Amino acid sequence: MLKFHTTNPYSCSYLPGKLACSEVVTEEHLIDNQTYGELIQAGFRRSGIYTYRPSCAHCRACLSVRVNVNSFAPNRAQRRTWKQHQHLTAMQHALHYKPAHYELYQRYQIKRHSGGGMDNDCREQYHNFLLQSHVNSELIEFHEGNQLRMVSIVDVLPDGLSSVYTFFDADVTHASFGTYNILWQIERCRKLGLTYLYLGYWIKENRKMRYKANFQPLEVLTNGQWQLLDKSSFS
């Protein structure tokens, strides 16, 4: 039987100056693919082997969101991005460590998240965050010729894919690797006959999360029910 506990307050990594709390599943070894599929439908998320969801007493900014791939239709910019990156080759693997992955991860953190803490991640933190899992997880490499451009970690669940984390070559300024990756995952859902792509949490006030609202229609978990996110929420 799963047990839960609420953490002590800690500094929120999404909204500066705020404190956060999380509800954590304590029996990590009991979380198999089916169980995690049910937990993610209830707004949980995993980081390595730890499964959690926000449980802040006075804040409800973190919203679980997902794309219904059967309803999704790319906009003009997304169609252009899809066409632009068709030369990338995707290769699926089990979770594993490779020095080239870690080097790309470090460069990505320094370029995109400097000062956020993750740019100082050591090899052990990287392993615990991305390469530990009790569920059906995959590591996808994206190459441009012989050059590694992007790595994405996804969980394959009974009703969809969960986008765990993606890092890419942020020095290639003419590319839109992040957008292409989500479009690729949506297409992968369709090929596997899965309905949803879970994108984790969306926070209106967090600039780095705004890209998730570009994938319409977007569903949000509110009061235990999944419903379309009102477009007026984006502005």
PDB file of C-alpha atoms in Angstrom:
ATOM      1  CA  MET A   1       0.000   0.000   0.000  1.00  0.00           C
ATOM      2  CA  LEU A   2       1.367   3.397  -0.952  1.00  0.00           C
ATOM      3  CA  LYS A   3       2.094   5.908   1.780  1.00  0.00           C
ATOM      4  CA  PHE A   4       2.499   9.653   1.460  1.00  0.00           C
ATOM      5  CA  HIS A   5       4.125  12.405   3.461  1.00  0.00           C
ATOM      6  CA  THR A   6       4.410  16.174   3.060  1.00  0.00           C
ATOM      7  CA  THR A   7       7.850  17.738   3.107  1.00  0.00           C
ATOM      8  CA  ASN A   8       8.931  20.670   5.206  1.00  0.00           C
ATOM      9  CA  PRO A   9       8.892  24.012   3.358  1.00  0.00           C
ATOM     10  CA  TYR A  10      11.799  24.659   0.996  1.00  0.00           C
ATOM     11  CA  SER A  11      12.734  27.381  -1.484  1.00  0.00           C
ATOM     12  CA  CYS A  12      10.527  27.203  -4.576  1.00  0.00           C
ATOM     13  CA  SER A  13      12.567  26.548  -7.711  1.00  0.00           C
ATOM     14  CA  TYR A  14       9.827  27.972  -9.956  1.00  0.00           C
ATOM     15  CA  LEU A  15       8.809  31.239  -8.247  1.00  0.00           C
ATOM     16  CA  PRO A  16      11.632  33.226  -6.607  1.00  0.00           C
ATOM     17  CA  GLY A  17      11.043  34.320  -3.045  1.00  0.00           C
ATOM     18  CA  LYS A  18       8.355  31.736  -2.351  1.00  0.00           C
ATOM     19  CA  LEU A  19       8.388  28.592  -0.236  1.00  0.00           C
ATOM     20  CA  ALA A  20       7.058  25.266  -1.498  1.00  0.00           C
ATOM     21  CA  CYS A  21       5.994  21.916  -0.074  1.00  0.00           C
ATOM     22  CA  SER A  22       5.593  18.576  -1.832  1.00  0.00           C
ATOM     23  CA  GLU A  23       3.507  15.479  -1.197  1.00  0.00           C
ATOM     24  CA  VAL A  24       5.861  12.540  -1.708  1.00  0.00           C
ATOM     25  CA  VAL A  25       5.123   8.869  -2.211  1.00  0.00           C
ATOM     26  CA  THR A  26       7.302   7.114   0.371  1.00  0.00           C
ATOM     27  CA  GLU A  27       7.106   3.518  -0.858  1.00  0.00           C
ATOM     28  CA  GLU A  28       9.117   4.075  -4.027  1.00  0.00           C
ATOM     29  CA  HIS A  29       9.688   0.371  -4.664  1.00  0.00           C
ATOM     30  CA  LEU A  30       5.933  -0.196  -5.015  1.00  0.00           C
ATOM     31  CA  ILE A  31       5.580   2.202  -7.953  1.00  0.00           C
ATOM     32  CA  ASP A  32       5.422   0.140 -11.118  1.00  0.00           C
ATOM     33  CA  ASN A  33       4.319   1.361 -14.532  1.00  0.00           C
ATOM     34  CA  GLN A  34       0.599   0.875 -13.898  1.00  0.00           C
ATOM     35  CA  THR A  35       0.729   2.577 -10.513  1.00  0.00           C
ATOM     36  CA  TYR A  36       2.720   5.516 -11.811  1.00  0.00           C
ATOM     37  CA  GLY A  37       0.268   5.860 -14.694  1.00  0.00           C
ATOM     38  CA  GLU A  38      -2.493   6.315 -12.114  1.00  0.00           C
ATOM     39  CA  LEU A  39      -0.416   8.717 -10.041  1.00  0.00           C
ATOM     40  CA  ILE A  40       0.427  10.953 -12.991  1.00  0.00           C
ATOM     41  CA  GLN A  41      -3.288  11.182 -13.798  1.00  0.00           C
ATOM     42  CA  ALA A  42      -3.694  12.554 -10.255  1.00  0.00           C
ATOM     43  CA  GLY A  43      -1.048  15.241 -10.791  1.00  0.00           C
ATOM     44  CA  PHE A  44       2.062  13.488  -9.537  1.00  0.00           C
ATOM     45  CA  ARG A  45       5.431  13.643 -11.242  1.00  0.00           C
ATOM     46  CA  ARG A  46       8.705  11.832 -10.758  1.00  0.00           C
ATOM     47  CA  SER A  47      12.293  12.972 -10.326  1.00  0.00           C
ATOM     48  CA  GLY A  48      14.442   9.872 -10.499  1.00  0.00           C
ATOM     49  CA  ILE A  49      12.814   7.313  -8.193  1.00  0.00           C
ATOM     50  CA  TYR A  50      10.954   9.966  -6.184  1.00  0.00           C
ATOM     51  CA  THR A  51       7.310  10.638  -7.024  1.00  0.00           C
ATOM     52  CA  TYR A  52       5.762  13.885  -5.811  1.00  0.00           C
ATOM     53  CA  ARG A  53       3.239  16.623  -6.453  1.00  0.00           C
ATOM     54  CA  PRO A  54       3.086  20.223  -5.201  1.00  0.00           C
ATOM     55  CA  SER A  55       1.258  20.602  -1.898  1.00  0.00           C
ATOM     56  CA  CYS A  56       1.620  24.264  -1.007  1.00  0.00           C
ATOM     57  CA  ALA A  57      -0.867  25.615   1.530  1.00  0.00           C
ATOM     58  CA  HIS A  58      -1.277  29.090   0.035  1.00  0.00           C
ATOM     59  CA  CYS A  59      -0.310  28.642  -3.603  1.00  0.00           C
ATOM     60  CA  ARG A  60      -1.862  26.741  -6.518  1.00  0.00           C
ATOM     61  CA  ALA A  61       0.381  28.063  -9.270  1.00  0.00           C
ATOM     62  CA  CYS A  62       1.675  24.643 -10.383  1.00  0.00           C
ATOM     63  CA  LEU A  63      -0.816  23.110 -12.808  1.00  0.00           C
ATOM     64  CA  SER A  64      -0.458  19.611 -14.255  1.00  0.00           C
ATOM     65  CA  VAL A  65      -0.925  19.779 -18.026  1.00  0.00           C
ATOM     66  CA  ARG A  66      -1.160  17.317 -20.892  1.00  0.00           C
ATOM     67  CA  VAL A  67      -1.797  17.333 -24.632  1.00  0.00           C
ATOM     68  CA  ASN A  68      -4.549  15.175 -26.105  1.00  0.00           C
ATOM     69  CA  VAL A  69      -2.682  14.068 -29.198  1.00  0.00           C
ATOM     70  CA  ASN A  70      -5.897  13.164 -31.034  1.00  0.00           C
ATOM     71  CA  SER A  71      -7.065  16.786 -30.791  1.00  0.00           C
ATOM     72  CA  PHE A  72      -3.734  18.503 -31.322  1.00  0.00           C
ATOM     73  CA  ALA A  73      -3.141  20.338 -34.595  1.00  0.00           C
ATOM     74  CA  PRO A  74       0.179  22.166 -35.073  1.00  0.00           C
ATOM     75  CA  ASN A  75       0.098  25.853 -35.854  1.00  0.00           C
ATOM     76  CA  ARG A  76       2.002  27.387 -38.753  1.00  0.00           C
ATOM     77  CA  ALA A  77       5.208  27.961 -36.770  1.00  0.00           C
ATOM     78  CA  GLN A  78       5.143  24.406 -35.443  1.00  0.00           C
ATOM     79  CA  ARG A  79       4.640  22.957 -38.922  1.00  0.00           C
ATOM     80  CA  ARG A  80       7.644  24.978 -40.065  1.00  0.00           C
ATOM     81  CA  THR A  81       9.716  23.693 -37.133  1.00  0.00           C
ATOM     82  CA  TRP A  82       8.697  20.105 -37.861  1.00  0.00           C
ATOM     83  CA  LYS A  83       9.794  20.420 -41.465  1.00  0.00           C
ATOM     84  CA  GLN A  84      13.018  22.230 -40.552  1.00  0.00           C
ATOM     85  CA  HIS A  85      14.235  19.416 -38.281  1.00  0.00           C
ATOM     86  CA  GLN A  86      13.357  16.373 -40.356  1.00  0.00           C
ATOM     87  CA  HIS A  87      17.070  15.752 -40.936  1.00  0.00           C
ATOM     88  CA  LEU A  88      17.513  14.764 -37.272  1.00  0.00           C
ATOM     89  CA  THR A  89      17.800  11.034 -36.594  1.00  0.00           C
ATOM     90  CA  ALA A  90      16.181   9.684 -33.403  1.00  0.00           C
ATOM     91  CA  MET A  91      17.497   6.569 -31.649  1.00  0.00           C
ATOM     92  CA  GLN A  92      15.735   4.974 -28.668  1.00  0.00           C
ATOM     93  CA  HIS A  93      17.699   3.352 -25.836  1.00  0.00           C
ATOM     94  CA  ALA A  94      17.292   2.122 -22.292  1.00  0.00           C
ATOM     95  CA  LEU A  95      18.448   4.626 -19.663  1.00  0.00           C
ATOM     96  CA  HIS A  96      22.235   4.633 -19.586  1.00  0.00           C
ATOM     97  CA  TYR A  97      25.171   6.923 -18.883  1.00  0.00           C
ATOM     98  CA  LYS A  98      27.320   8.240 -21.708  1.00  0.00           C
ATOM     99  CA  PRO A  99      29.954  10.960 -21.303  1.00  0.00           C
ATOM    100  CA  ALA A 100      28.680  12.784 -24.413  1.00  0.00           C
ATOM    101  CA  HIS A 101      25.199  13.008 -22.874  1.00  0.00           C
ATOM    102  CA  TYR A 102      26.531  14.443 -19.617  1.00  0.00           C
ATOM    103  CA  GLU A 103      28.726  16.952 -21.448  1.00  0.00           C
ATOM    104  CA  LEU A 104      25.729  18.143 -23.492  1.00  0.00           C
ATOM    105  CA  TYR A 105      23.620  18.330 -20.306  1.00  0.00           C
ATOM    106  CA  GLN A 106      26.231  20.511 -18.588  1.00  0.00           C
ATOM    107  CA  ARG A 107      26.512  22.863 -21.565  1.00  0.00           C
ATOM    108  CA  TYR A 108      22.717  23.126 -21.774  1.00  0.00           C
ATOM    109  CA  GLN A 109      22.391  23.991 -18.072  1.00  0.00           C
ATOM    110  CA  ILE A 110      25.093  26.674 -18.271  1.00  0.00           C
ATOM    111  CA  LYS A 111      23.525  28.197 -21.393  1.00  0.00           C
ATOM    112  CA  ARG A 112      19.840  28.014 -20.426  1.00  0.00           C
ATOM    113  CA  HIS A 113      19.709  27.737 -16.619  1.00  0.00           C
ATOM    114  CA  SER A 114      22.791  29.540 -15.346  1.00  0.00           C
ATOM    115  CA  GLY A 115      22.454  30.380 -11.654  1.00  0.00           C
ATOM    116  CA  GLY A 116      19.512  28.047 -11.179  1.00  0.00           C
ATOM    117  CA  GLY A 117      21.526  25.434  -9.317  1.00  0.00           C
ATOM    118  CA  MET A 118      21.360  22.703 -11.941  1.00  0.00           C
ATOM    119  CA  ASP A 119      24.317  24.186 -13.816  1.00  0.00           C
ATOM    120  CA  ASN A 120      26.443  22.926 -10.904  1.00  0.00           C
ATOM    121  CA  ASP A 121      25.104  19.381 -11.007  1.00  0.00           C
ATOM    122  CA  CYS A 122      27.711  16.699 -10.500  1.00  0.00           C
ATOM    123  CA  ARG A 123      27.662  13.352 -12.244  1.00  0.00           C
ATOM    124  CA  GLU A 124      25.862  11.713  -9.299  1.00  0.00           C
ATOM    125  CA  GLN A 125      23.083  14.315  -9.303  1.00  0.00           C
ATOM    126  CA  TYR A 126      22.651  13.883 -13.054  1.00  0.00           C
ATOM    127  CA  HIS A 127      22.411  10.108 -12.616  1.00  0.00           C
ATOM    128  CA  ASN A 128      19.897  10.345  -9.756  1.00  0.00           C
ATOM    129  CA  PHE A 129      17.753  12.883 -11.615  1.00  0.00           C
ATOM    130  CA  LEU A 130      17.594  11.310 -15.069  1.00  0.00           C
ATOM    131  CA  LEU A 131      18.954   7.767 -15.096  1.00  0.00           C
ATOM    132  CA  GLN A 132      17.094   6.177 -12.172  1.00  0.00           C
ATOM    133  CA  SER A 133      13.549   4.930 -12.738  1.00  0.00           C
ATOM    134  CA  HIS A 134      11.137   2.273 -11.496  1.00  0.00           C
ATOM    135  CA  VAL A 135       8.932   2.628 -14.584  1.00  0.00           C
ATOM    136  CA  ASN A 136       9.201   2.035 -18.338  1.00  0.00           C
ATOM    137  CA  SER A 137      11.594   4.808 -19.321  1.00  0.00           C
ATOM    138  CA  GLU A 138      13.506   5.509 -22.500  1.00  0.00           C
ATOM    139  CA  LEU A 139      16.400   7.715 -23.505  1.00  0.00           C
ATOM    140  CA  ILE A 140      16.160   9.132 -27.023  1.00  0.00           C
ATOM    141  CA  GLU A 141      19.180  10.553 -28.818  1.00  0.00           C
ATOM    142  CA  PHE A 142      18.757  13.001 -31.683  1.00  0.00           C
ATOM    143  CA  HIS A 143      21.675  13.279 -34.089  1.00  0.00           C
ATOM    144  CA  GLU A 144      22.463  15.603 -36.954  1.00  0.00           C
ATOM    145  CA  GLY A 145      24.808  13.421 -38.961  1.00  0.00           C
ATOM    146  CA  ASN A 146      27.399  12.287 -36.428  1.00  0.00           C
ATOM    147  CA  GLN A 147      26.716  15.226 -34.102  1.00  0.00           C
ATOM    148  CA  LEU A 148      24.642  14.686 -30.954  1.00  0.00           C
ATOM    149  CA  ARG A 149      22.132  17.541 -30.811  1.00  0.00           C
ATOM    150  CA  MET A 150      19.539  16.535 -28.216  1.00  0.00           C
ATOM    151  CA  VAL A 151      18.693  13.945 -25.545  1.00  0.00           C
ATOM    152  CA  SER A 152      15.208  13.338 -24.193  1.00  0.00           C
ATOM    153  CA  ILE A 153      13.991  11.129 -21.335  1.00  0.00           C
ATOM    154  CA  VAL A 154      10.393   9.875 -21.565  1.00  0.00           C
ATOM    155  CA  ASP A 155       8.233   7.461 -19.604  1.00  0.00           C
ATOM    156  CA  VAL A 156       5.981   5.129 -21.585  1.00  0.00           C
ATOM    157  CA  LEU A 157       2.743   4.797 -19.590  1.00  0.00           C
ATOM    158  CA  PRO A 158      -0.532   2.922 -20.208  1.00  0.00           C
ATOM    159  CA  ASP A 159      -2.341   5.987 -21.608  1.00  0.00           C
ATOM    160  CA  GLY A 160       0.479   8.160 -22.880  1.00  0.00           C
ATOM    161  CA  LEU A 161       4.033   9.380 -22.753  1.00  0.00           C
ATOM    162  CA  SER A 162       5.370  11.519 -19.936  1.00  0.00           C
ATOM    163  CA  SER A 163       8.011  14.011 -21.015  1.00  0.00           C
ATOM    164  CA  VAL A 164      10.527  13.802 -18.174  1.00  0.00           C
ATOM    165  CA  TYR A 165      13.360  16.070 -19.339  1.00  0.00           C
ATOM    166  CA  THR A 166      15.039  17.233 -22.518  1.00  0.00           C
ATOM    167  CA  PHE A 167      18.379  18.940 -23.043  1.00  0.00           C
ATOM    168  CA  PHE A 168      19.937  20.021 -26.303  1.00  0.00           C
ATOM    169  CA  ASP A 169      22.712  21.920 -28.031  1.00  0.00           C
ATOM    170  CA  ALA A 170      21.727  25.470 -27.123  1.00  0.00           C
ATOM    171  CA  ASP A 171      24.639  26.893 -29.129  1.00  0.00           C
ATOM    172  CA  VAL A 172      22.813  26.135 -32.392  1.00  0.00           C
ATOM    173  CA  THR A 173      20.929  29.413 -32.593  1.00  0.00           C
ATOM    174  CA  HIS A 174      18.948  28.748 -35.781  1.00  0.00           C
ATOM    175  CA  ALA A 175      17.269  25.601 -34.379  1.00  0.00           C
ATOM    176  CA  SER A 176      14.068  25.056 -32.375  1.00  0.00           C
ATOM    177  CA  PHE A 177      15.042  21.771 -30.772  1.00  0.00           C
ATOM    178  CA  GLY A 178      12.676  22.070 -27.783  1.00  0.00           C
ATOM    179  CA  THR A 179       9.581  22.638 -29.909  1.00  0.00           C
ATOM    180  CA  TYR A 180      10.583  19.889 -32.322  1.00  0.00           C
ATOM    181  CA  ASN A 181      11.072  17.471 -29.447  1.00  0.00           C
ATOM    182  CA  ILE A 182       7.524  17.937 -28.175  1.00  0.00           C
ATOM    183  CA  LEU A 183       6.150  17.555 -31.698  1.00  0.00           C
ATOM    184  CA  TRP A 184       8.200  14.361 -32.037  1.00  0.00           C
ATOM    185  CA  GLN A 185       6.802  13.022 -28.769  1.00  0.00           C
ATOM    186  CA  ILE A 186       3.251  13.810 -29.876  1.00  0.00           C
ATOM    187  CA  GLU A 187       3.864  11.900 -33.097  1.00  0.00           C
ATOM    188  CA  ARG A 188       5.366   9.035 -31.111  1.00  0.00           C
ATOM    189  CA  CYS A 189       2.187   8.873 -28.996  1.00  0.00           C
ATOM    190  CA  ARG A 190       0.134   8.557 -32.163  1.00  0.00           C
ATOM    191  CA  LYS A 191       2.328   5.766 -33.518  1.00  0.00           C
ATOM    192  CA  LEU A 192       2.044   3.862 -30.227  1.00  0.00           C
ATOM    193  CA  GLY A 193      -1.724   4.382 -30.027  1.00  0.00           C
ATOM    194  CA  LEU A 194      -1.427   6.483 -26.852  1.00  0.00           C
ATOM    195  CA  THR A 195      -3.778   9.366 -26.120  1.00  0.00           C
ATOM    196  CA  TYR A 196      -1.805  11.815 -23.995  1.00  0.00           C
ATOM    197  CA  LEU A 197       1.533  13.549 -23.753  1.00  0.00           C
ATOM    198  CA  TYR A 198       2.065  14.636 -20.145  1.00  0.00           C
ATOM    199  CA  LEU A 199       4.155  17.820 -19.959  1.00  0.00           C
ATOM    200  CA  GLY A 200       4.510  18.127 -16.193  1.00  0.00           C
ATOM    201  CA  TYR A 201       3.670  21.432 -14.534  1.00  0.00           C
ATOM    202  CA  TRP A 202       2.783  24.746 -16.106  1.00  0.00           C
ATOM    203  CA  ILE A 203       3.065  27.998 -14.164  1.00  0.00           C
ATOM    204  CA  LYS A 204       1.708  31.130 -15.748  1.00  0.00           C
ATOM    205  CA  GLU A 205       4.168  33.381 -13.890  1.00  0.00           C
ATOM    206  CA  ASN A 206       7.212  31.316 -14.886  1.00  0.00           C
ATOM    207  CA  ARG A 207       8.628  32.576 -18.182  1.00  0.00           C
ATOM    208  CA  LYS A 208      10.506  29.362 -18.933  1.00  0.00           C
ATOM    209  CA  MET A 209       7.287  27.334 -18.796  1.00  0.00           C
ATOM    210  CA  ARG A 210       5.273  29.477 -21.188  1.00  0.00           C
ATOM    211  CA  TYR A 211       6.186  27.301 -24.189  1.00  0.00           C
ATOM    212  CA  LYS A 212       3.830  24.576 -22.950  1.00  0.00           C
ATOM    213  CA  ALA A 213       0.825  26.798 -23.666  1.00  0.00           C
ATOM    214  CA  ASN A 214       1.782  26.764 -27.361  1.00  0.00           C
ATOM    215  CA  PHE A 215       0.565  23.169 -27.739  1.00  0.00           C
ATOM    216  CA  GLN A 216      -3.174  23.478 -28.073  1.00  0.00           C
ATOM    217  CA  PRO A 217      -5.608  22.288 -26.937  1.00  0.00           C
ATOM    218  CA  LEU A 218      -3.918  21.884 -23.538  1.00  0.00           C
ATOM    219  CA  GLU A 219      -5.662  20.045 -20.705  1.00  0.00           C
ATOM    220  CA  VAL A 220      -5.133  21.017 -17.065  1.00  0.00           C
ATOM    221  CA  LEU A 221      -5.899  19.086 -13.876  1.00  0.00           C
ATOM    222  CA  THR A 222      -8.266  21.174 -11.750  1.00  0.00           C
ATOM    223  CA  ASN A 223      -9.962  19.885  -8.590  1.00  0.00           C
ATOM    224  CA  GLY A 224      -9.212  16.325  -9.601  1.00  0.00           C
ATOM    225  CA  GLN A 225     -10.647  16.666 -13.122  1.00  0.00           C
ATOM    226  CA  TRP A 226      -8.862  17.126 -16.450  1.00  0.00           C
ATOM    227  CA  GLN A 227     -10.354  19.966 -18.498  1.00  0.00           C
ATOM    228  CA  LEU A 228      -9.301  22.326 -21.264  1.00  0.00           C
ATOM    229  CA  LEU A 229      -7.152  25.206 -20.091  1.00  0.00           C
ATOM    230  CA  ASP A 230      -8.947  28.475 -20.811  1.00  0.00           C
ATOM    231  CA  LYS A 231      -6.978  30.450 -23.406  1.00  0.00           C
ATOM    232  CA  SER A 232      -7.507  33.592 -21.363  1.00  0.00           C
ATOM    233  CA  SER A 233      -5.173  32.022 -18.782  1.00  0.00           C
ATOM    234  CA  PHE A 234      -2.238  32.362 -21.152  1.00  0.00           C
ATOM    235  CA  SER A 235      -2.117  36.146 -21.244  1.00  0.00           C
TER     236      SER A 235
END
